mmCIF file of C-alpha atoms in Angstrom:
data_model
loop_
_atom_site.group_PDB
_atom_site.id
_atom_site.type_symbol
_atom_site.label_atom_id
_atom_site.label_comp_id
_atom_site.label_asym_id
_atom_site.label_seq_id
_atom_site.Cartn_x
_atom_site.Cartn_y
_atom_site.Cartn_z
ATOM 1 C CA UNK A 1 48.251 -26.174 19.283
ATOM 2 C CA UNK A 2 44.999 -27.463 19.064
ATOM 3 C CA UNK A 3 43.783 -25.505 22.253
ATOM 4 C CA UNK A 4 44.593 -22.330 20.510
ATOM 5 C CA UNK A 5 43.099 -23.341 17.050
ATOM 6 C CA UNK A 6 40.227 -24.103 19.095
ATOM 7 C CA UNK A 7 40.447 -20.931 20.758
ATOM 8 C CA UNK A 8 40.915 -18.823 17.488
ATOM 9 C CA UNK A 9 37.385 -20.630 16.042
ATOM 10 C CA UNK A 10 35.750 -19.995 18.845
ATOM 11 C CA UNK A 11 36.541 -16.060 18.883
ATOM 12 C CA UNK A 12 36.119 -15.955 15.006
ATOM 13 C CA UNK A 13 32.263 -17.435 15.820
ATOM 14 C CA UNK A 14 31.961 -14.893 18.771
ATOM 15 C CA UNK A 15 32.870 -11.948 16.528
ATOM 16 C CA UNK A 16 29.905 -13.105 13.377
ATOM 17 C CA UNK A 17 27.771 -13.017 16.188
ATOM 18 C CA UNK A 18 28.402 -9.895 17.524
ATOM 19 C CA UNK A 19 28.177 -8.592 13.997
ATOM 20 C CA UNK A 20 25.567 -10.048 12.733
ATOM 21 C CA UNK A 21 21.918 -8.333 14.435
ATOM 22 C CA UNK A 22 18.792 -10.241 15.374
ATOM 23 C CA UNK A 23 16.383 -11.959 12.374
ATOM 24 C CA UNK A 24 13.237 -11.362 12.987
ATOM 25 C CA UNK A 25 9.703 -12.965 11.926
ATOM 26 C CA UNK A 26 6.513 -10.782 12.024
ATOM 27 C CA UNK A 27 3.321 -10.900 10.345
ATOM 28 C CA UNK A 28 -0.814 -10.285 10.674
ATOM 29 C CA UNK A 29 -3.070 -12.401 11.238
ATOM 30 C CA UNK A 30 -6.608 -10.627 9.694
ATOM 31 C CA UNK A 31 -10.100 -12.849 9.587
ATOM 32 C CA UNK A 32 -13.565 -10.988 9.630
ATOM 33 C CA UNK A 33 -16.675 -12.407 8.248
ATOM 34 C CA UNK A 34 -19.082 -9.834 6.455
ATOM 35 C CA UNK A 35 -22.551 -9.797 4.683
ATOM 36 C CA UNK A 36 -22.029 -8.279 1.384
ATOM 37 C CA UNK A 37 -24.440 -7.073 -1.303
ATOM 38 C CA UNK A 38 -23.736 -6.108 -5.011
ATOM 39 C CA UNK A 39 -27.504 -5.377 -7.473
ATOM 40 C CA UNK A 40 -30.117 -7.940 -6.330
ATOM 41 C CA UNK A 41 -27.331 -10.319 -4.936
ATOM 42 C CA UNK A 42 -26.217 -10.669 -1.459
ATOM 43 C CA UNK A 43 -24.122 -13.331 0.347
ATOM 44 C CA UNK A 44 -21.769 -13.630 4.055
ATOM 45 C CA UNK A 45 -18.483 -14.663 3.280
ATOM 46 C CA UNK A 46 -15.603 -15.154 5.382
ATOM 47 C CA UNK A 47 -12.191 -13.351 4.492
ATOM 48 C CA UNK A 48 -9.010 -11.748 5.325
ATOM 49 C CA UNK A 49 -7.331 -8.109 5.041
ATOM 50 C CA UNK A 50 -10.229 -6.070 6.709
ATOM 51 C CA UNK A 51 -7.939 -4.083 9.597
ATOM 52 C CA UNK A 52 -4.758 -5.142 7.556
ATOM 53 C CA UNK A 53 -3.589 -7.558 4.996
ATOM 54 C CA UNK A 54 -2.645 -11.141 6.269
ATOM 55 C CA UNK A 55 1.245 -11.707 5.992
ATOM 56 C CA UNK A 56 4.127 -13.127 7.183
ATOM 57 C CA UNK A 57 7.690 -11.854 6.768
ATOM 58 C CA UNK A 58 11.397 -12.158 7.883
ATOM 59 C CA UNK A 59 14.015 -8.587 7.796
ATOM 60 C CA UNK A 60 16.854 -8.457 9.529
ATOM 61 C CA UNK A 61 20.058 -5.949 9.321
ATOM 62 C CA UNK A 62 23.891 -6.363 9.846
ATOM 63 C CA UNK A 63 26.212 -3.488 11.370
ATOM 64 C CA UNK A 64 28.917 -2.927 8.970
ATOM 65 C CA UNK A 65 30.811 -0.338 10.696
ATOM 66 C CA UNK A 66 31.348 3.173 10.234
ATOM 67 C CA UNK A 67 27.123 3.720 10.119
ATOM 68 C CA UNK A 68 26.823 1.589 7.366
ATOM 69 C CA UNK A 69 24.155 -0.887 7.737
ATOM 70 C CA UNK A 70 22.684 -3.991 5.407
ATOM 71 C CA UNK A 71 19.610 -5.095 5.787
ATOM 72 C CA UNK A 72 17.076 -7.059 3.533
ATOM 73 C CA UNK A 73 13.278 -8.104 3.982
ATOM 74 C CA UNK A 74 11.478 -10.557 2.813
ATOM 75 C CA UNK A 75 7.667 -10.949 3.297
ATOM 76 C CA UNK A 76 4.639 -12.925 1.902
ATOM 77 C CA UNK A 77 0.858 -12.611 1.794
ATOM 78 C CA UNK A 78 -1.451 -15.425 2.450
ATOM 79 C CA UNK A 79 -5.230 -16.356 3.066
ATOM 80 C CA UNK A 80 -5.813 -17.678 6.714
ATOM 81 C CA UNK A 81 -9.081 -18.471 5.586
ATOM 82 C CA UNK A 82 -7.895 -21.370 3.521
ATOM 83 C CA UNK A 83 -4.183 -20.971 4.453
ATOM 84 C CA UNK A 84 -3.258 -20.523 0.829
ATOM 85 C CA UNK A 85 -1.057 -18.172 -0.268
ATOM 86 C CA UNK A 86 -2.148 -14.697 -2.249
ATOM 87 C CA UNK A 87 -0.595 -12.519 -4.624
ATOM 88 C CA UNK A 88 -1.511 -14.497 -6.831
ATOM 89 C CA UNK A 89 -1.270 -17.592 -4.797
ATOM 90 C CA UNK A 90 -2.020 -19.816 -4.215
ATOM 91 C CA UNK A 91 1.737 -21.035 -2.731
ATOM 92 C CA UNK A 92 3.054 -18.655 -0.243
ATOM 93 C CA UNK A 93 5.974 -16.652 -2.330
ATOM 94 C CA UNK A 94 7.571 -13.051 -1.355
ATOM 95 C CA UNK A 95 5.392 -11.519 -3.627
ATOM 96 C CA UNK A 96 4.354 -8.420 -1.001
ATOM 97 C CA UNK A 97 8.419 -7.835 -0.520
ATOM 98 C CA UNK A 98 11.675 -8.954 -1.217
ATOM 99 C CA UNK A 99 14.573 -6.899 -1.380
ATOM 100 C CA UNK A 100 18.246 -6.004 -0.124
ATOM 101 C CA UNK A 101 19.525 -2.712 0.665
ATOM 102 C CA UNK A 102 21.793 -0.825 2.647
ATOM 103 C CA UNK A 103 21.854 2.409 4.886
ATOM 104 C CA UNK A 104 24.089 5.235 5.970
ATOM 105 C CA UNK A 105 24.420 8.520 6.726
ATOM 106 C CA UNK A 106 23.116 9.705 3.470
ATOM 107 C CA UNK A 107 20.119 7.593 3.518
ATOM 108 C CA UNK A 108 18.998 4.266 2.100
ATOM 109 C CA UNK A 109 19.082 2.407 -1.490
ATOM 110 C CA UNK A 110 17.157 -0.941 -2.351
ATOM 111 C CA UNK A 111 16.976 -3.174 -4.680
ATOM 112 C CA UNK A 112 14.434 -5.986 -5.564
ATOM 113 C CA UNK A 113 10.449 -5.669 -5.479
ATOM 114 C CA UNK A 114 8.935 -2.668 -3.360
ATOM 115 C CA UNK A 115 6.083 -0.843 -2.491
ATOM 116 C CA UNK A 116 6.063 2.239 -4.819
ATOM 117 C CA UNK A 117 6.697 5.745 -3.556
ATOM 118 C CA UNK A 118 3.689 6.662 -4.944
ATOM 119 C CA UNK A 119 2.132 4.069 -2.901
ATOM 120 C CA UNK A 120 3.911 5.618 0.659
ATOM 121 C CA UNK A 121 2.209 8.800 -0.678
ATOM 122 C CA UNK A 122 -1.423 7.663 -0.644
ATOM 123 C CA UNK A 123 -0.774 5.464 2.502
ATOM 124 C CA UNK A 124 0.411 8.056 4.883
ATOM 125 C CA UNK A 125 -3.037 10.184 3.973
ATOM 126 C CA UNK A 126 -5.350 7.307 4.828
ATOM 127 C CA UNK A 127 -6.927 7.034 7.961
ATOM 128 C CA UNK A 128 -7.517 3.115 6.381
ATOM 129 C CA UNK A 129 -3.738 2.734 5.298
ATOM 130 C CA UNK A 130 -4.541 1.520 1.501
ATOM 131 C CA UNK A 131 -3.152 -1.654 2.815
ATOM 132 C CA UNK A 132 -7.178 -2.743 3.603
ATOM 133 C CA UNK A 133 -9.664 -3.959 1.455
ATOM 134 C CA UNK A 134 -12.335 -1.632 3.507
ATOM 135 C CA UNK A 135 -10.452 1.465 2.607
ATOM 136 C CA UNK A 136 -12.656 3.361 -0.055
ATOM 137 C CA UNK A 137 -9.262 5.159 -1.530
ATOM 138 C CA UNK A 138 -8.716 1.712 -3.349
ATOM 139 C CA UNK A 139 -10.877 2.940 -5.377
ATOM 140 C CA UNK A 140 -7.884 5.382 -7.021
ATOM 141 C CA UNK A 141 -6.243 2.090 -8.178
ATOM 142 C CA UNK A 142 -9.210 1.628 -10.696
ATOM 143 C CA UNK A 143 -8.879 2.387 -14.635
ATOM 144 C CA UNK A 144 -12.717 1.991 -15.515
ATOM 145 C CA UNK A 145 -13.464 4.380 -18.210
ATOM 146 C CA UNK A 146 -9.535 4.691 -19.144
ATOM 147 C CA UNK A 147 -8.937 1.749 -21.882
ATOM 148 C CA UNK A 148 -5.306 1.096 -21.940
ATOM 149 C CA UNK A 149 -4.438 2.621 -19.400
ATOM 150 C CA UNK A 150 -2.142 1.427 -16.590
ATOM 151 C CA UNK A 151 -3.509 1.043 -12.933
ATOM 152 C CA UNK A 152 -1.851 2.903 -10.530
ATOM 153 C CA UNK A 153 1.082 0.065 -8.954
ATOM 154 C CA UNK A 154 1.482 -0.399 -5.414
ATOM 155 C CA UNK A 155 4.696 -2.155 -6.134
ATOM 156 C CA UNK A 156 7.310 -2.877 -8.448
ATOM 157 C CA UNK A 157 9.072 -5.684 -9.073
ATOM 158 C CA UNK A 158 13.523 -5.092 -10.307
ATOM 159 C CA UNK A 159 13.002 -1.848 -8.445
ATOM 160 C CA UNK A 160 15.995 0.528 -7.123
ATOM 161 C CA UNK A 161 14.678 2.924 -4.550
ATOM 162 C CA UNK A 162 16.748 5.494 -2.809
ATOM 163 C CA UNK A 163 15.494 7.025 0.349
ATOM 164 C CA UNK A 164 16.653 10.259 2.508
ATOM 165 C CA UNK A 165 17.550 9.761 5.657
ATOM 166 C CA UNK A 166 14.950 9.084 8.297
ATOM 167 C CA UNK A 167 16.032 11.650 11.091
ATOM 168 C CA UNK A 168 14.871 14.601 8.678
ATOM 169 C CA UNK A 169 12.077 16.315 8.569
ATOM 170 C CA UNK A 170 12.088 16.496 4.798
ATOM 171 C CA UNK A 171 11.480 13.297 3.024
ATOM 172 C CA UNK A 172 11.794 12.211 -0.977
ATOM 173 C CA UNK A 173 12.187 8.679 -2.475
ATOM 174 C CA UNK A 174 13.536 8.169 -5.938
ATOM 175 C CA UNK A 175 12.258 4.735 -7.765
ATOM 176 C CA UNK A 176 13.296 2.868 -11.215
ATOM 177 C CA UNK A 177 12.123 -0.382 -12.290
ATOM 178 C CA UNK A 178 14.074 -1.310 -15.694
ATOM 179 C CA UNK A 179 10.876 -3.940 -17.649
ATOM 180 C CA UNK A 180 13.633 -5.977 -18.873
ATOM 181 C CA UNK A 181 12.962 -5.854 -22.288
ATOM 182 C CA UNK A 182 15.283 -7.631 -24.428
ATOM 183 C CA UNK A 183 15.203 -5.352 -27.414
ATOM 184 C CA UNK A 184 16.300 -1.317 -25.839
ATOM 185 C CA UNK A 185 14.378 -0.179 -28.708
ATOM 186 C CA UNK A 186 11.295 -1.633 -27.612
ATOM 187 C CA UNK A 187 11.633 -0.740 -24.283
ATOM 188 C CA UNK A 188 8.231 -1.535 -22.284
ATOM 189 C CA UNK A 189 6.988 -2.079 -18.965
ATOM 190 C CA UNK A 190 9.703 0.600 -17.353
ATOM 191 C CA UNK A 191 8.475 2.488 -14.238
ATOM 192 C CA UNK A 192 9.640 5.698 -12.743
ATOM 193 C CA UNK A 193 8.345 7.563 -9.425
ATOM 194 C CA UNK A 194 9.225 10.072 -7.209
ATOM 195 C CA UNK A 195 7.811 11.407 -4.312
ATOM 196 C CA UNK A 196 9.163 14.957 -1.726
ATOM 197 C CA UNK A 197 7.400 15.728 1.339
ATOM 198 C CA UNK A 198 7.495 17.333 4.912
ATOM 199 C CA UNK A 199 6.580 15.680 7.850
ATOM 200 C CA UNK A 200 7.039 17.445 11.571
ATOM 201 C CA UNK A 201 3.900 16.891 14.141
ATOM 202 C CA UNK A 202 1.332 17.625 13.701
ATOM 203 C CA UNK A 203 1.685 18.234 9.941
ATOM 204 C CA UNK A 204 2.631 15.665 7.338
ATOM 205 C CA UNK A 205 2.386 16.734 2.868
ATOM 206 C CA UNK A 206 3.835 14.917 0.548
ATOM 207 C CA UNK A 207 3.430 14.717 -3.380
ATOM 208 C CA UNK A 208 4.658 11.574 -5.182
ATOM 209 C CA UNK A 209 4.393 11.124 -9.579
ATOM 210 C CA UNK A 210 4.459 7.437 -11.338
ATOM 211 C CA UNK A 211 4.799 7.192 -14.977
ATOM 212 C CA UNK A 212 4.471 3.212 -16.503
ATOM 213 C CA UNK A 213 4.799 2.171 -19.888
ATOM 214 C CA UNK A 214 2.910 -0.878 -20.957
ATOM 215 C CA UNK A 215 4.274 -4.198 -22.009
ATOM 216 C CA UNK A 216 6.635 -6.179 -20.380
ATOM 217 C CA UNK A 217 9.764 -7.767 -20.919
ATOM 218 C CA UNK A 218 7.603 -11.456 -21.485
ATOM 219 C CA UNK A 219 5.068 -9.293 -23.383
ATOM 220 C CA UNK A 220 7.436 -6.286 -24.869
ATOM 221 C CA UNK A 221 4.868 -4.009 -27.624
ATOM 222 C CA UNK A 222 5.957 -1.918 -30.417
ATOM 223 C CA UNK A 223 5.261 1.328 -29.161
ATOM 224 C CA UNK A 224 4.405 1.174 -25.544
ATOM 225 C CA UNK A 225 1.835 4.075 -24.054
ATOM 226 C CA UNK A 226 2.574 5.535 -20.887
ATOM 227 C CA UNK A 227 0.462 6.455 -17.911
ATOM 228 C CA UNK A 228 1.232 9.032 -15.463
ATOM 229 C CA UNK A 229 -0.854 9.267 -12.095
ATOM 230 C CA UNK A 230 0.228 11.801 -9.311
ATOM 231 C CA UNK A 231 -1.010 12.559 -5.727
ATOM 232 C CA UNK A 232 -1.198 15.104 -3.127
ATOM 233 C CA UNK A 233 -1.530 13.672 0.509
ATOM 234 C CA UNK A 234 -1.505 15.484 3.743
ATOM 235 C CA UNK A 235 -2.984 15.589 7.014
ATOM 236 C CA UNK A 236 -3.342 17.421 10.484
ATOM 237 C CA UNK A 237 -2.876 16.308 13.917
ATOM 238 C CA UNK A 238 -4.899 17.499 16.375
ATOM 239 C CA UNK A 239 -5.151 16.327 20.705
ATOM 240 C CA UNK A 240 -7.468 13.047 19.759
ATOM 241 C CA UNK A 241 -8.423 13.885 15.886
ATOM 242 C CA UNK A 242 -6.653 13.531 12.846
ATOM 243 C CA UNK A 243 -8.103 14.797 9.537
ATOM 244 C CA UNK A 244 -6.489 13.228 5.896
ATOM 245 C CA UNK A 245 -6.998 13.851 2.643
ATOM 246 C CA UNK A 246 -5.800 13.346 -0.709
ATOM 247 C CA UNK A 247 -5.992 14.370 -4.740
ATOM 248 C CA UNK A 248 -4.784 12.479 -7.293
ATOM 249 C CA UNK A 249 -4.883 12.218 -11.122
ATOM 250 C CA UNK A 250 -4.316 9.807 -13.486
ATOM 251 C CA UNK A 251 -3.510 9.438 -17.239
ATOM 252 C CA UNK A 252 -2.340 8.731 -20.607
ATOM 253 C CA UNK A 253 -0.778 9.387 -23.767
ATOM 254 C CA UNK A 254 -2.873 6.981 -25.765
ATOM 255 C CA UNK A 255 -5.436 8.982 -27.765
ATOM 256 C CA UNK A 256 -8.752 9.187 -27.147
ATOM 257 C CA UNK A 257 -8.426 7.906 -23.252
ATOM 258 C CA UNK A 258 -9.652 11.314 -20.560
ATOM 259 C CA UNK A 259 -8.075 11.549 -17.326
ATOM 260 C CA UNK A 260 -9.144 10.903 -13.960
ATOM 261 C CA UNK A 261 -9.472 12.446 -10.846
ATOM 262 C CA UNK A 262 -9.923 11.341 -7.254
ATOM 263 C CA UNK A 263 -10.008 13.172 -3.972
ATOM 264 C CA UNK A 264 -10.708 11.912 -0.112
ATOM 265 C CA UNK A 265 -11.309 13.171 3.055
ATOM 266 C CA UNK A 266 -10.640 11.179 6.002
ATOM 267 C CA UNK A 267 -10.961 11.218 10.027
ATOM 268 C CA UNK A 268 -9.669 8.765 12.924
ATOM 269 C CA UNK A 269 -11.002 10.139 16.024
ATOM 270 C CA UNK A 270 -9.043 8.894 19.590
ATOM 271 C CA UNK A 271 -12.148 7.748 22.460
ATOM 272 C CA UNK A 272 -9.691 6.270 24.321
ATOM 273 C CA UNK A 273 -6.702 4.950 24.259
ATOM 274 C CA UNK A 274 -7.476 1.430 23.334
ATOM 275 C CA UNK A 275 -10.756 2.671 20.863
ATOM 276 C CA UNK A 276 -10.961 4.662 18.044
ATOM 277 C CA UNK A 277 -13.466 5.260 15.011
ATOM 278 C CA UNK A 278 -12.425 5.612 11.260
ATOM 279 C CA UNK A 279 -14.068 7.645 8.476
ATOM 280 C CA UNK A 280 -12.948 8.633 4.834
ATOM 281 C CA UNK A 281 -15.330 9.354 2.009
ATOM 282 C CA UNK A 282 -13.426 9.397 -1.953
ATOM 283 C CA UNK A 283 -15.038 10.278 -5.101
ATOM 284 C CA UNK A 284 -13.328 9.566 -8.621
ATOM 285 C CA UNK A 285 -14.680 11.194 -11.946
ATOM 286 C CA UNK A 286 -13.586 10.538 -15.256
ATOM 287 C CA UNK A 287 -13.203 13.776 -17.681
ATOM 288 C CA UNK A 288 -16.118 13.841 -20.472
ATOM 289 C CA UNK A 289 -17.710 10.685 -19.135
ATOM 290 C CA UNK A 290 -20.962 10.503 -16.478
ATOM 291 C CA UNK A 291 -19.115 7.345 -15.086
ATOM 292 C CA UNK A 292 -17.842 7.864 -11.226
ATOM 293 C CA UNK A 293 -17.894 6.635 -8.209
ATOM 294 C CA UNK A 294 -18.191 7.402 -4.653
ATOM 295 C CA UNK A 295 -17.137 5.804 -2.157
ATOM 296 C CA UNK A 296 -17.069 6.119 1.928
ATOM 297 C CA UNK A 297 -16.370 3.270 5.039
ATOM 298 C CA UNK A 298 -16.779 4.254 8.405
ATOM 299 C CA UNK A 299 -15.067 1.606 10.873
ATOM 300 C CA UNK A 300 -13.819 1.281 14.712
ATOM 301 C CA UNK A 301 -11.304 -0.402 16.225
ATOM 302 C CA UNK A 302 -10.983 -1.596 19.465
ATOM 303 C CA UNK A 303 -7.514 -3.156 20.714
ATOM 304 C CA UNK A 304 -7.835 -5.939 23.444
ATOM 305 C CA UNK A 305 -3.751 -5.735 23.715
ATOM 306 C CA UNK A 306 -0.911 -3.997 21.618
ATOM 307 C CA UNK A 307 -0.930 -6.808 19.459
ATOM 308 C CA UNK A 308 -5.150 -7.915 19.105
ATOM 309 C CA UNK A 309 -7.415 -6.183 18.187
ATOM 310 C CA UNK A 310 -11.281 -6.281 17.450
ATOM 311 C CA UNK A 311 -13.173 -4.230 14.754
ATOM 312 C CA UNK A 312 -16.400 -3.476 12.411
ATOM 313 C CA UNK A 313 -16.337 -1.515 9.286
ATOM 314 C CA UNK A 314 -19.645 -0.610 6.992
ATOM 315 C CA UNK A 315 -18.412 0.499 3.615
ATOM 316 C CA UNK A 316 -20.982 1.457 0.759
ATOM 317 C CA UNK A 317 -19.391 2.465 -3.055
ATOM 318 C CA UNK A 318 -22.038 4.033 -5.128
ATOM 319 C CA UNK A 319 -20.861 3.298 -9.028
ATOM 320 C CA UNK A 320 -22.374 6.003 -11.684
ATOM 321 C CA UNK A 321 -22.886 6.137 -15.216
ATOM 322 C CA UNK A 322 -22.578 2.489 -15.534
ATOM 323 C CA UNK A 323 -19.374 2.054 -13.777
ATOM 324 C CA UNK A 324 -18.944 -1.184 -12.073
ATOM 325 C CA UNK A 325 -15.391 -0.483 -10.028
ATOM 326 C CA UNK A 326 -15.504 -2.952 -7.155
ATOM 327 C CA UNK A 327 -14.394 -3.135 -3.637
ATOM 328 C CA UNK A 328 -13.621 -5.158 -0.676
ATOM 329 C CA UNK A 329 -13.626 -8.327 -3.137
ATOM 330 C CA UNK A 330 -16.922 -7.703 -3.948
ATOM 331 C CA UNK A 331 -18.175 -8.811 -7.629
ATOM 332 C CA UNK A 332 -19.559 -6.149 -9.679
ATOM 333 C CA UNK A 333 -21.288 -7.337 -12.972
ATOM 334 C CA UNK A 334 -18.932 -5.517 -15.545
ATOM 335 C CA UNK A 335 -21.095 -1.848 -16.960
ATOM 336 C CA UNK A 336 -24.015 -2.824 -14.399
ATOM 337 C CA UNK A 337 -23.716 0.639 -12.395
ATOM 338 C CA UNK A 338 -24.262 -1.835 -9.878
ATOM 339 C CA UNK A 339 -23.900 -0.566 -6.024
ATOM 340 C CA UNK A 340 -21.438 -2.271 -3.095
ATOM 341 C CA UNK A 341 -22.821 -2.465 0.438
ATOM 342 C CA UNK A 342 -20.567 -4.241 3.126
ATOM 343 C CA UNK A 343 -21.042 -4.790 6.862
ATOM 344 C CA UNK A 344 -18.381 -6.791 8.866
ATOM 345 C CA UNK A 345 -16.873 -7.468 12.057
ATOM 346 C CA UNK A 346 -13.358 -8.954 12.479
ATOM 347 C CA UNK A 347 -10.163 -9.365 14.558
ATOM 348 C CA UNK A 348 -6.613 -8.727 13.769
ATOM 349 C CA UNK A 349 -3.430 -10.290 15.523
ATOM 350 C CA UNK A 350 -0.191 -9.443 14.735
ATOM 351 C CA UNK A 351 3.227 -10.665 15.570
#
């Protein structure tokens, strides 16, 4: 009897196993030092996020049967510089991602705190990948010269995405994030996006549409305002060139604030298979204002393995009409019209 209990256990273990898929941890490791200068001041500073943000994650997925799959992800940014964490830090938490989902034939719903699809929009038309501090298209998550209104949000937090299914050439998220307000008739800090595209090589479109009300459900406000940004991205794939670019808008219904505008051009040229150089260039205007900004970083990589690589980037934001939009981490005294010049060199691991 106690043979076959023992048995019975062991084939119960054997068949979790066998249904339950691999764990794994990954993450980037990004460090480059840089000489920075912002008006008369000018310092070297040491810091992370130049090739890609520093992070470290778990995901996994489960095989349900029937091509149903569950799957979650969990993943955290820190500072190897200090070993702190970030976002906001400066404990590690899962502020980057953290969510639980599951997928089948008809394509994939989440739940938990995403990136945007708004955010996948401007991302896949970036030769820089937004996720970079040396990418000048950051400079579309600025609000200078829009008081009140939102900044464009690469994630959400009590967000439920649905996704189309990856094997088709045409593409669309859905995305709600409910603020949690306690009182429905004060509903603030609700999100809503959207985003349809086409991608089959070597083309790739895609337009994506966030609206935000302000207030939260800690913070909830009488009559929340609502911002609405919206982007076009595409790009073009050519033997060892690829061209990007982008347009997208932003604003509000709260009187008095103009709308924005922001459009980039981008380039990563192929020298060989383990180089490559980087350019975009981005300007953003603001309607009835002489405050703007342009912005360009021209970069190369050069990977010592699939997993290391080395790079420099030289990034320079010119700020207009008193503007003082910052980037790279770079302090910009606030209305100064104060310029950002960057040169660094770095190296990226990831695992």
């Amino acid at each position: 009897m106690r043979s076959a209990f023992a048995a019975a256990c062991a084939l119960a273990a054997s068949s979790l196993a066998c249904a339950q898929s691999n764990v794994t941890i990954f993450g980037t490791v990004d460090l480059f030092v840089a000489h920075a200068r912002s008006g008369s001041t000018s310092w070297t500073k040491l810091s992370d996020g130049g090739n890609a943000a520093s992070r470290i994650g778990f995901r996994g997925s489960e095989d349900l049967g029937g091509g149903l799959e569950a799957h979650f992800m969990l993943e955290g940014g820190f500072s190897p510089d200090t070993g702190e964490g970030n976002l906001p830090g400066p404990a590690i938490s899962f502020t980057r991602q953290s969510y639980v989902g599951l997928t089948g034939p008809w394509g994939q719903i989440d739940a938990g705190r995403m990136y945007t699809p708004l955010f996948f929009t401007l991302f896949r038309g970036d030769p820089y990948g937004v996720n970079s501090v040396f990418s000048p298209l950051v400079a579309v998550f600025s609000n200078d010269a829009q008081p009140g209104a939102l900044p464009l949000a690469a994630r959400a937090s009590n967000m439920i995405r649905y996704r189309t299914p990856t094997r088709s050439e045409f593409f669309a998220d859905i995305a709600y994030a409910p603020g949690e307000a306690s009182e429905p008739s004060r509903r603030s800090g609700d999100l809503y996006g959207a985003s349809v595209g086409w991608a089959r090589k070597p083309y790739y479109v895609s337009y994506a549409i966030q609206k935000a009300r302000s207030g939260s459900a800690a913070a909830p406000v009488a009559s929340p305002s609502t911002t609405t940004h919206q982007a076009v991205s595409g790009s073009y794939e050519f033997s060892n060139l690829r061209v990007y670019g982008t347009y997208s808008t932003a604003s509000t219904d709260l009187p008095g604030v103009p709308r924005s505008r922001a459009a980039s051009l981008g380039a990563q040229y192929t020298i060989t298979p383990a180089s490559n150089v980087l350019f975009e260039i981005v300007q953003r205007k603001v309607r009835g204002t002489d405050r703007a900004q342009l912005a360009w970083t021209l970069g190369y990589d050069h990977y010592l393995s699939k997993r290391t690589a080395v790079y420099g980037r030289l990034l320079r934001l010119e700020n207009r009409g008193r503007s003082s939009v910052s980037l790279a981490g770079v302090r910009v005294d606030a209305n100064s019209g104060n310029d950002v010049r960057v040169i660094a060199a770095g190296i990226r691991h990831t695992f």
